[in-house]
Coordinates of C-alpha atoms in Angstrom, one line a residue:
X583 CA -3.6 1.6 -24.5
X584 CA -0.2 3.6 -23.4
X585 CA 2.1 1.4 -22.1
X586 CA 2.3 1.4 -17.7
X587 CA 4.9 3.3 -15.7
X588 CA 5.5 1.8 -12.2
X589 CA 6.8 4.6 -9.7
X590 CA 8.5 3.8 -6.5
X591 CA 8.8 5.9 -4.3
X592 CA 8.0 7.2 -0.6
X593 CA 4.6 8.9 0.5
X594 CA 4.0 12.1 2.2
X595 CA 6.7 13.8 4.4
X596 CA 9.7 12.1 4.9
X597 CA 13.0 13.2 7.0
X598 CA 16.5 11.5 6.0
X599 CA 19.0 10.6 8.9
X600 CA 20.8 14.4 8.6
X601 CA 17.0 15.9 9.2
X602 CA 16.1 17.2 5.7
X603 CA 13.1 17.0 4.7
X604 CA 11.7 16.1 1.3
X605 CA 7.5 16.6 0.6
X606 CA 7.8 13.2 -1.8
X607 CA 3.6 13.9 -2.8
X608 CA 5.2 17.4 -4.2
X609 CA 7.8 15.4 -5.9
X610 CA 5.0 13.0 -7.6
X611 CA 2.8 15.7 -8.5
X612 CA 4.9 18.7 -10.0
X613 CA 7.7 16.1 -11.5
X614 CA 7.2 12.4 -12.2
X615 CA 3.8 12.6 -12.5
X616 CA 3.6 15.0 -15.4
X617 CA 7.4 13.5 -16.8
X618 CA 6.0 10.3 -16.9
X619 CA 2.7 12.0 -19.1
X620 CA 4.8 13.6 -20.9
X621 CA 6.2 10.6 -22.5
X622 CA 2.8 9.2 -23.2
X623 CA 2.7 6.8 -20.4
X624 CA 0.4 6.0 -17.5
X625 CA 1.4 6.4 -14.2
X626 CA 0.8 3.7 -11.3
X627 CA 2.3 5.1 -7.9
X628 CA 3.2 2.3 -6.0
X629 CA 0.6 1.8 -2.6
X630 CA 2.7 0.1 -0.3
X631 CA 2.9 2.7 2.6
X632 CA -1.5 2.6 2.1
X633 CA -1.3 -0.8 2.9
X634 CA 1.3 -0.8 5.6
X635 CA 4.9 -1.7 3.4
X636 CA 3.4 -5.7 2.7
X637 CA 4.4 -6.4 -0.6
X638 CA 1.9 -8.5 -2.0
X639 CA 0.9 -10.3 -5.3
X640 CA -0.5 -7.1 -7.1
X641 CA 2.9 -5.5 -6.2
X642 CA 4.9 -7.7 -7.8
X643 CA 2.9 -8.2 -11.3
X644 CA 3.7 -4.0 -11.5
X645 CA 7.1 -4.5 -10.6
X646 CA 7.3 -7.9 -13.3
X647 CA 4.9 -6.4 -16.0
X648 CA 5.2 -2.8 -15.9
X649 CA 7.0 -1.4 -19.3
X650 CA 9.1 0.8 -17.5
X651 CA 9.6 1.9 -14.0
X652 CA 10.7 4.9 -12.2
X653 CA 12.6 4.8 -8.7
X654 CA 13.1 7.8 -6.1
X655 CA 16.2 6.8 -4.1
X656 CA 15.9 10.4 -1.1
X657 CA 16.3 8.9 2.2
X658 CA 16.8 4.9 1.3
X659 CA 13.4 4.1 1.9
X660 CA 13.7 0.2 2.6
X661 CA 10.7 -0.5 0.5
X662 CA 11.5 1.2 -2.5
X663 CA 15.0 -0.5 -2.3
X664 CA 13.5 -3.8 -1.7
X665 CA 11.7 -3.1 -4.9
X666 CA 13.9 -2.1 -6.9
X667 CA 16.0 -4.9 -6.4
X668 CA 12.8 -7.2 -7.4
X669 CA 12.7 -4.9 -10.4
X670 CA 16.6 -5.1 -11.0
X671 CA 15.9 -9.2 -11.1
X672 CA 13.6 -9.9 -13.5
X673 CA 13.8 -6.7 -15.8
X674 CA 17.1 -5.7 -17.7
X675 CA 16.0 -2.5 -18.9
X676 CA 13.7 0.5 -18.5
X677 CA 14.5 1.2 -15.1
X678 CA 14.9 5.0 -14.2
X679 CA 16.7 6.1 -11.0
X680 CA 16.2 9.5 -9.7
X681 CA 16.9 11.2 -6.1
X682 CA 17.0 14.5 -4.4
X683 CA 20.2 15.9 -5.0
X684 CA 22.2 16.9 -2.2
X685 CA 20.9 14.1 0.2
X686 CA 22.8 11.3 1.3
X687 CA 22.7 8.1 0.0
X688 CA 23.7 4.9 0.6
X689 CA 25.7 4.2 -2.2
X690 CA 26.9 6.2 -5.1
X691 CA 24.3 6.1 -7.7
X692 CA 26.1 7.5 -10.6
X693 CA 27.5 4.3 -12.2
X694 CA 23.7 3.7 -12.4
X695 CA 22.9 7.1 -14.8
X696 CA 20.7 8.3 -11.6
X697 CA 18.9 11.2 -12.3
X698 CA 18.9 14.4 -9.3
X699 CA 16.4 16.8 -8.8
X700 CA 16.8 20.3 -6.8
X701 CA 14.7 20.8 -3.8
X702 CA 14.6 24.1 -1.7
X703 CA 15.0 23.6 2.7
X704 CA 11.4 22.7 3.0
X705 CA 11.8 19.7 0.9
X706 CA 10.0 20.9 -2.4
X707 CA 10.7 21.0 -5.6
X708 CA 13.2 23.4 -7.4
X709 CA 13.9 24.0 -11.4
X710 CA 11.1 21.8 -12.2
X711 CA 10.8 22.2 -15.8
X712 CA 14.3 21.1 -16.3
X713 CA 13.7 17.8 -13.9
X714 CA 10.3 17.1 -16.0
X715 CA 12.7 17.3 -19.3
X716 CA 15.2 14.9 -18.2
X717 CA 13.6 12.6 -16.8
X718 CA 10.7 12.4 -19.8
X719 CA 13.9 12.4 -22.1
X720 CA 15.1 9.3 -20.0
X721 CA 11.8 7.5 -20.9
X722 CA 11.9 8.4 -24.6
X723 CA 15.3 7.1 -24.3
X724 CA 14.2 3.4 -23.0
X725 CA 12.3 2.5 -25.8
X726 CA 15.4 1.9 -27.6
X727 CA 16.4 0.3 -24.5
X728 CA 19.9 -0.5 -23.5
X729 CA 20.5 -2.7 -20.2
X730 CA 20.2 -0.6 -16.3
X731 CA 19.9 -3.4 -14.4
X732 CA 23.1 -4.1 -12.4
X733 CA 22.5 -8.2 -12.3
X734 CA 21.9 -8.2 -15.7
X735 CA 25.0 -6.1 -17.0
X736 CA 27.5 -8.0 -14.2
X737 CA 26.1 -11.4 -15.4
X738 CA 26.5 -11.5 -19.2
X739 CA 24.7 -14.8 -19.2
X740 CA 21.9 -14.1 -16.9
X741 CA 18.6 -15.7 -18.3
X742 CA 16.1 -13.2 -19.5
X743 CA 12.5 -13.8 -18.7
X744 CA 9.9 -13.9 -21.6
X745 CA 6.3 -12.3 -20.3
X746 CA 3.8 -13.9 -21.8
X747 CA 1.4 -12.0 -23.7
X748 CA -1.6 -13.2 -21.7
X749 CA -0.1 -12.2 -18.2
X750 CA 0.2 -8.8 -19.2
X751 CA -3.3 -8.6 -20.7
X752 CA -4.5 -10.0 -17.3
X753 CA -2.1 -7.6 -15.8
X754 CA -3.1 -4.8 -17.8
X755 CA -6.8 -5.9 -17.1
X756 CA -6.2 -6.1 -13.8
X757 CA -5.2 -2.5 -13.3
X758 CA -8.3 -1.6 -15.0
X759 CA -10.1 -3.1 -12.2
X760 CA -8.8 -1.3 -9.5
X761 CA -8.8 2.1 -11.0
X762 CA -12.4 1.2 -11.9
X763 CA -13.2 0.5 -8.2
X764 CA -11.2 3.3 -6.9
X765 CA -13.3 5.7 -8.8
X766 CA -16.3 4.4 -8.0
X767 CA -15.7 4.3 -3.8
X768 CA -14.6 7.9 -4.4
X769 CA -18.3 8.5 -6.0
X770 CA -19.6 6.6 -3.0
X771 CA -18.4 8.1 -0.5
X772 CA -20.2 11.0 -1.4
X773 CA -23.8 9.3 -1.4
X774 CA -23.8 6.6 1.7
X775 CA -22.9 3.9 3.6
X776 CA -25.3 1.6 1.3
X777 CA -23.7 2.7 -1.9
X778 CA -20.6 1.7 -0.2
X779 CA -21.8 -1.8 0.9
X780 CA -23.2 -2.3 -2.7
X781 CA -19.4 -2.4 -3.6
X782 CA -18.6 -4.5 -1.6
X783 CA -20.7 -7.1 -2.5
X784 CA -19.8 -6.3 -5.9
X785 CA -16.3 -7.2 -5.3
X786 CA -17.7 -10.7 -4.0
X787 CA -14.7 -12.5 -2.2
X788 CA -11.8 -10.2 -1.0
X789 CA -9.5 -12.6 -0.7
X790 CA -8.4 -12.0 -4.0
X791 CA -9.3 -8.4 -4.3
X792 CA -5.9 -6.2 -4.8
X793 CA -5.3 -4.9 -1.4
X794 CA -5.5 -1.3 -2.2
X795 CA -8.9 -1.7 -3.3
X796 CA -9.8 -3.2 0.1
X797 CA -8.3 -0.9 2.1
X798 CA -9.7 2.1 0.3
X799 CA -13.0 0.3 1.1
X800 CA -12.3 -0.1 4.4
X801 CA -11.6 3.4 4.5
X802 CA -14.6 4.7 2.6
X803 CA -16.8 3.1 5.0
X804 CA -15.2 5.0 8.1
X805 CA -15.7 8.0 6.2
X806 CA -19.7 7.9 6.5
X807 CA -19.0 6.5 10.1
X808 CA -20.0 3.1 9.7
X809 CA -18.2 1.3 12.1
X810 CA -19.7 -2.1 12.1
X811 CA -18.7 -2.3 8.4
X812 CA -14.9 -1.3 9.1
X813 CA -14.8 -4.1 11.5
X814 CA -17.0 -6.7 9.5
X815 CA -14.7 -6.5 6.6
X816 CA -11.6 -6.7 8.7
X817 CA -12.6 -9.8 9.9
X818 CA -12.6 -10.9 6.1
X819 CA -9.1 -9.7 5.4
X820 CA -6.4 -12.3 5.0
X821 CA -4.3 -12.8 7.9
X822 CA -1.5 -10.7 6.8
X823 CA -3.4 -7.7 5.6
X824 CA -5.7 -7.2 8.9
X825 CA -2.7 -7.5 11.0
X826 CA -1.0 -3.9 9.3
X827 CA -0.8 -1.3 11.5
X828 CA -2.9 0.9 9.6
X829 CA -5.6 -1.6 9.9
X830 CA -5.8 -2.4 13.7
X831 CA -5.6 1.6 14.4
X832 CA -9.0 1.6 12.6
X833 CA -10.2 -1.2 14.3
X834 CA -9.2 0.3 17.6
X835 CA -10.7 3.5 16.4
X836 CA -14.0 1.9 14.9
X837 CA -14.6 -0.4 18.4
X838 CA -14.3 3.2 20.2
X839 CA -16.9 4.9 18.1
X840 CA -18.9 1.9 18.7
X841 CA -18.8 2.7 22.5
X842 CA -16.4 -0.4 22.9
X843 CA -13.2 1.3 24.7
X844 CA -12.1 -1.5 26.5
X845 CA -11.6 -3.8 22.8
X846 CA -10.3 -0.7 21.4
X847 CA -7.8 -0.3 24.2
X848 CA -6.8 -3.8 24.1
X849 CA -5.7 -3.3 20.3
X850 CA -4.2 -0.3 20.5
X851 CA -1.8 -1.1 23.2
X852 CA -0.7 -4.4 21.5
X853 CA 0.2 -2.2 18.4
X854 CA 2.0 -0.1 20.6
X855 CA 3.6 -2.8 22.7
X856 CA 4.6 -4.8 19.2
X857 CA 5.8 -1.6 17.2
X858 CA 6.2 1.3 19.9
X859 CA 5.1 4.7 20.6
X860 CA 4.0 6.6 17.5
X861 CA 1.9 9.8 16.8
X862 CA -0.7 7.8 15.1
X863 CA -1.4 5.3 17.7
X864 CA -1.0 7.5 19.9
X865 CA -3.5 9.4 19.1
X866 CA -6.6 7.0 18.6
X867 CA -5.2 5.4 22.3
X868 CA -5.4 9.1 23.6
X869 CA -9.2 9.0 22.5
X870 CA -10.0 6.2 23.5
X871 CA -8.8 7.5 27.1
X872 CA -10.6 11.0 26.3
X873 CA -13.7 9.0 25.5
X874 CA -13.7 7.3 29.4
X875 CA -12.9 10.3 30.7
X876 CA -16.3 12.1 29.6
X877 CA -18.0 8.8 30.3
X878 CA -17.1 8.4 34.0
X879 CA -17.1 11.7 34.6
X880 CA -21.0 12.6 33.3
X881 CA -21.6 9.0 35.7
X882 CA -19.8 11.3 38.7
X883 CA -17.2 8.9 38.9
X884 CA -14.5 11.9 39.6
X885 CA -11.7 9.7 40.9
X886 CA -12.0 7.5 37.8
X887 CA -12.5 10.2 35.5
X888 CA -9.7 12.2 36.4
X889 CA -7.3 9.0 36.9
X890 CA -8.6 8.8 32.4
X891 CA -7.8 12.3 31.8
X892 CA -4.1 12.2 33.5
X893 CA -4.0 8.6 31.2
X894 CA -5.2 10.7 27.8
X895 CA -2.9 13.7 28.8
X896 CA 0.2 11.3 29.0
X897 CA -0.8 9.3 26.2
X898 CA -1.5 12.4 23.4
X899 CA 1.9 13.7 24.9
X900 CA 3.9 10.7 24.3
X901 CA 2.9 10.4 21.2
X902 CA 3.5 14.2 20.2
X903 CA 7.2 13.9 21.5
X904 CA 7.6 10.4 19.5
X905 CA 7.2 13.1 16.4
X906 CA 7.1 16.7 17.0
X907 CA 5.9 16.8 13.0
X908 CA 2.6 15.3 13.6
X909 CA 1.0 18.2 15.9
X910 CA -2.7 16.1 15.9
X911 CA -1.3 14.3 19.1
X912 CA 0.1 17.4 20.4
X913 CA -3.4 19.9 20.4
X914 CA -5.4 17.0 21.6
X915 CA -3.0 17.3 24.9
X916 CA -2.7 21.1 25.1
X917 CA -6.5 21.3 25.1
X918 CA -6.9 18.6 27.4
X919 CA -4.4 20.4 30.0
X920 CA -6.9 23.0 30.1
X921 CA -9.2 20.8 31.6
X922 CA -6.9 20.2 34.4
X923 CA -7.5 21.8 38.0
X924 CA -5.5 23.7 38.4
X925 CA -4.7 24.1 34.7
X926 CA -1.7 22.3 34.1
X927 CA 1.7 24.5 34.3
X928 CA 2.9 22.8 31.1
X929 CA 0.3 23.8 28.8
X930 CA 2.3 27.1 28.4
X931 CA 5.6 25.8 27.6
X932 CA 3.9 23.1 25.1
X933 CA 1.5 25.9 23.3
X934 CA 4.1 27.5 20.9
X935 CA 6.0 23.9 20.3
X936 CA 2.6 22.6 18.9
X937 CA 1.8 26.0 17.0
X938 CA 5.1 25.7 15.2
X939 CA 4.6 22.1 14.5
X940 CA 0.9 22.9 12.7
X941 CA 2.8 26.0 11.0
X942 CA 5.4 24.5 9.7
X943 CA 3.3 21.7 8.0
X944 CA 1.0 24.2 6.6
X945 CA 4.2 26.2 5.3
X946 CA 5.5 22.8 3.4
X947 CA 2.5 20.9 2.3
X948 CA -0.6 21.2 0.7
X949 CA -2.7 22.1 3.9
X950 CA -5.4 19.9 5.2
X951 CA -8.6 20.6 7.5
X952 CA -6.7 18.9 10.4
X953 CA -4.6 21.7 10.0
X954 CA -6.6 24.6 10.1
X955 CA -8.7 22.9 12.9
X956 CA -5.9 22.5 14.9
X957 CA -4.7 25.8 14.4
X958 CA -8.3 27.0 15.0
X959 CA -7.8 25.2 18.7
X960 CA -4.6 27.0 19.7
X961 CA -5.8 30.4 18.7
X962 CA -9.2 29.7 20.9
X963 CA -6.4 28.2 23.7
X964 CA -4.3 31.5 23.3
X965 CA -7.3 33.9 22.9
X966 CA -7.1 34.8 19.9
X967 CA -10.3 35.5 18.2
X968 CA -9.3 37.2 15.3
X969 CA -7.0 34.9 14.2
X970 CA -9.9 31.8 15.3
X971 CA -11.8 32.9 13.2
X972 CA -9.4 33.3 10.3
X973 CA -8.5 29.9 11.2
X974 CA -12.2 28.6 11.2
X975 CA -12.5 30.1 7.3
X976 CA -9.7 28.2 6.2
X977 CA -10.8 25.0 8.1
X978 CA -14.2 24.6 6.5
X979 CA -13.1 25.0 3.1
X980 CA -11.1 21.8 4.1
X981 CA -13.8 19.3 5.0
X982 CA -13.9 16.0 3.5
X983 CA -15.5 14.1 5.7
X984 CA -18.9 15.2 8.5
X985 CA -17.4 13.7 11.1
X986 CA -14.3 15.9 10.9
X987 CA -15.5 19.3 12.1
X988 CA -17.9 17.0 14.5
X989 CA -14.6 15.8 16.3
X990 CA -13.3 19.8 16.3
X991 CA -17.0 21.2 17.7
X992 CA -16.5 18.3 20.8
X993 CA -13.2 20.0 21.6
X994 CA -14.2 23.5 21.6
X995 CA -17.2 22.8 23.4
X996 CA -14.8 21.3 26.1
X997 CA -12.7 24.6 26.2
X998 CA -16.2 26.5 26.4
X999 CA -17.3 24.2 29.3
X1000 CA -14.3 24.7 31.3
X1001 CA -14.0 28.5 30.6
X1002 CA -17.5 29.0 31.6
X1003 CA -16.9 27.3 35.1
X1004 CA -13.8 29.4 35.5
X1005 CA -16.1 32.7 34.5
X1006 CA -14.6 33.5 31.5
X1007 CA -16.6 35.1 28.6
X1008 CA -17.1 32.7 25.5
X1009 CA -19.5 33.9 23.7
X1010 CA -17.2 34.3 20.6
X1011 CA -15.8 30.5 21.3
X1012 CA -19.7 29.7 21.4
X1013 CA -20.0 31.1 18.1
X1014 CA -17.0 29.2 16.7
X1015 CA -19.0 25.8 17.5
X1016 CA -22.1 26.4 16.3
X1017 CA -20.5 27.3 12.6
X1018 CA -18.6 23.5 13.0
X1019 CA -21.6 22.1 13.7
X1020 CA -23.2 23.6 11.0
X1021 CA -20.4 22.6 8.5
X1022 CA -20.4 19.1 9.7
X1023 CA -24.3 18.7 8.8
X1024 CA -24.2 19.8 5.5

């Protein structure tokens, strides 16, 4: 079996305090990834932004029992620091450092042998041959090791911990395990819900379950929808792990699919009230309000309805302005303008700020259906059709899950609904829908 490298390092899109960007999954993939292959090793990227930044017990057995370990410094992420300086503790050698040259740090890494990598202004990698070389050359290098640790080359008597033999074939066992289950939720979440469920009670007891498998679970079963299930096994989560903020947004968003707004709202507004406004919440609180909106309104409730559409308007919107990068928040409240009467004056100052939000992520990451769909929604917003139904080719090659192009169809047929009472043509809108709701049953 190759020996484990543990890599530390950021997920997704991150911005350092000057406002650069840096695409870290770009990083991983075209760099570390295949370095770390390279020198006949097997990578384990570090999950603790899937499970919210709680460093748990499987955490530290990687950072402990790993034979080497690689850590990306770009834009001092606190829990890559945090650890690193676990790492820096208990291991003397066989550390790597490496960071995105050019950005700011917070201290200067070159006592440590730190190893830079180019990046071009959208954050992605530059000269990527020559990064894979050094830092595969750095690996070979560590297996005649020489001490990188700082506490263990400032402390010439520091005690040096033995690893017993056993712990790292539990370790090593252990991995096993969760790769094992990993593959086999990805191979369920292509059949159903049961096959899901049978998982689960294949896993037994989650207390002890590595957290990354549970939350991938969790996960798997809102992708086929099953709401009762995402909540059931919160319910079973330790403590700590169902309080994440990742976790109650899917509770909130599960207990709104399940027609429960008023639980969802409850949760979602405590998240916001504990850790503030953010895109994410934002968002599932802006549906939840969206969802009440419909509801009061198909009852003839008007006041009420309209009192939850100025609540899902403001809501979308603050959470669009917390991050102009996330533009999901930001099309849910330029459609949602629309519905306005009058139609709201600032849907036409907002338009182009949310189109060059969804272009710029499309221009500087691997694109996903959420953005295509969304660029599918301002093109039908700023009558576009050609460029719709560009938009609506892209989109469904994008689909991962059926409820995805579901949640776009809902939209549009608002826009249609609205249009129609105003006397606009939308036949070629109409068309649009019916090809999402055909992608979305297949």
């Amino acid at each position: 079996m190759k020996p484990y490298c543990f890599i530390l390092m950021p997920f997704g899109t991150k911005t350092d305090e000057g406002g650069k960007t840096v695409e870290f999954d770009e990083i991983y993939k075209k760099i570390i990834n295949p370095a770390v292959v390279n020198a006949g090793l097997t990578p384990i990227r570090a999950d603790e932004e899937i499970v919210g930044g709680i460093i748990h017990k499987p955490m530290f057995e990687r950072l402990m029992l790993c034979d080497y370990a690689i850590a990306d410094l770009t834009t001092a992420n606190a829990n890559v620091f945090y650890e690193l300086g676990v790492r820096h503790g208990i291991r003397p050698h066989s550390t790597i450092l490496t960071f995105a040259e050019g950005m700011r740090l917070p201290f200067d890494v070159a006592p440590l042998r730190g190893l830079p990598y180019k990046i071009d202004e959208n954050g992605l990698p530059l000269d990527i041959d020559d990064a894979i070389a050094n830092i595969t050359k750095r690996l070979d290098d560590c297996r005649t090791p020489i001490d990188d640790s700082p506490v263990y080359q400032l402390i010439s008597d520091m005690p040096r911990m033995e690893i017993a033999s056993l712990k790292t074939d539990t370790f090593r066992d252990s991995i096993e395990y969760s790769n094992l289950y990993k593959e086999k939720l990805e191979s369920a979440r292509k059949i159903d819900k049961k096959a899901i469920s049978s998982i689960e009670a294949e896993l037994g007891s989650i207390i002890d379950v590595d957290p990354a498998i549970i939350i991938d679970l969790f996960l798997s079963y809102r992708s086929v929808e099953d709401w009762t299930s995402m909540i059931n096994l919160a319910n079973k989560m330790t403590p700590i792990l169902a309080q994440v903020v990742l976790v109650q947004e899917q509770i909130g968003f599960a207990y709104n699919r399940l027609g429960n707004h008023e639980k969802a709202e409850s949760i979602l507004s405590e998240v916001i009230k504990k850790y503030g406004i953010s895109s994410e919440t934002n968002g599932i609180l802006g549906r939840v309000y969206k969802d009440l909106w419909k509801k009061h309104e198909e009852k003839g409730e008007n006041v009420r309805a309209r009192g939850f559409l100025k609540k899902s308007i403001k809501c979308y919107l603050e959470g669009f302005q917390s991050d102009w990068r996330d533009a999901y928040p930001g099309i849910n409240a330029v459609t949602l303008m629309e519905m306005t009467e009058p139609l709201d004056k600032r849907q036409s100052k907002l338009l182009p700020v949310v189109l060059y939000s969804v272009e710029r992520r499309i221009s500087t990451k691997h694109s996903d259906y959420w953005d295509h769909a969304t660029l599918l929604e301002l093109n039908i917003l700023s009558n576009d059709s050609e460029n719709a139904i560009n938009s609506l080719e892209n989109a469904v090659t994008f689909i991962r899950e059926k409820w995805e192009p579901k949640t776009t169809a809902n939209n549009i047929k608002l826009i249609i609904e609205v249009r129609q009472k105003r006397g606009y043509k939308t036949k070629w809108i109409e068309d649009i829908y019916n090809e999402l709701i055909k992608a979305g049953e297949n």
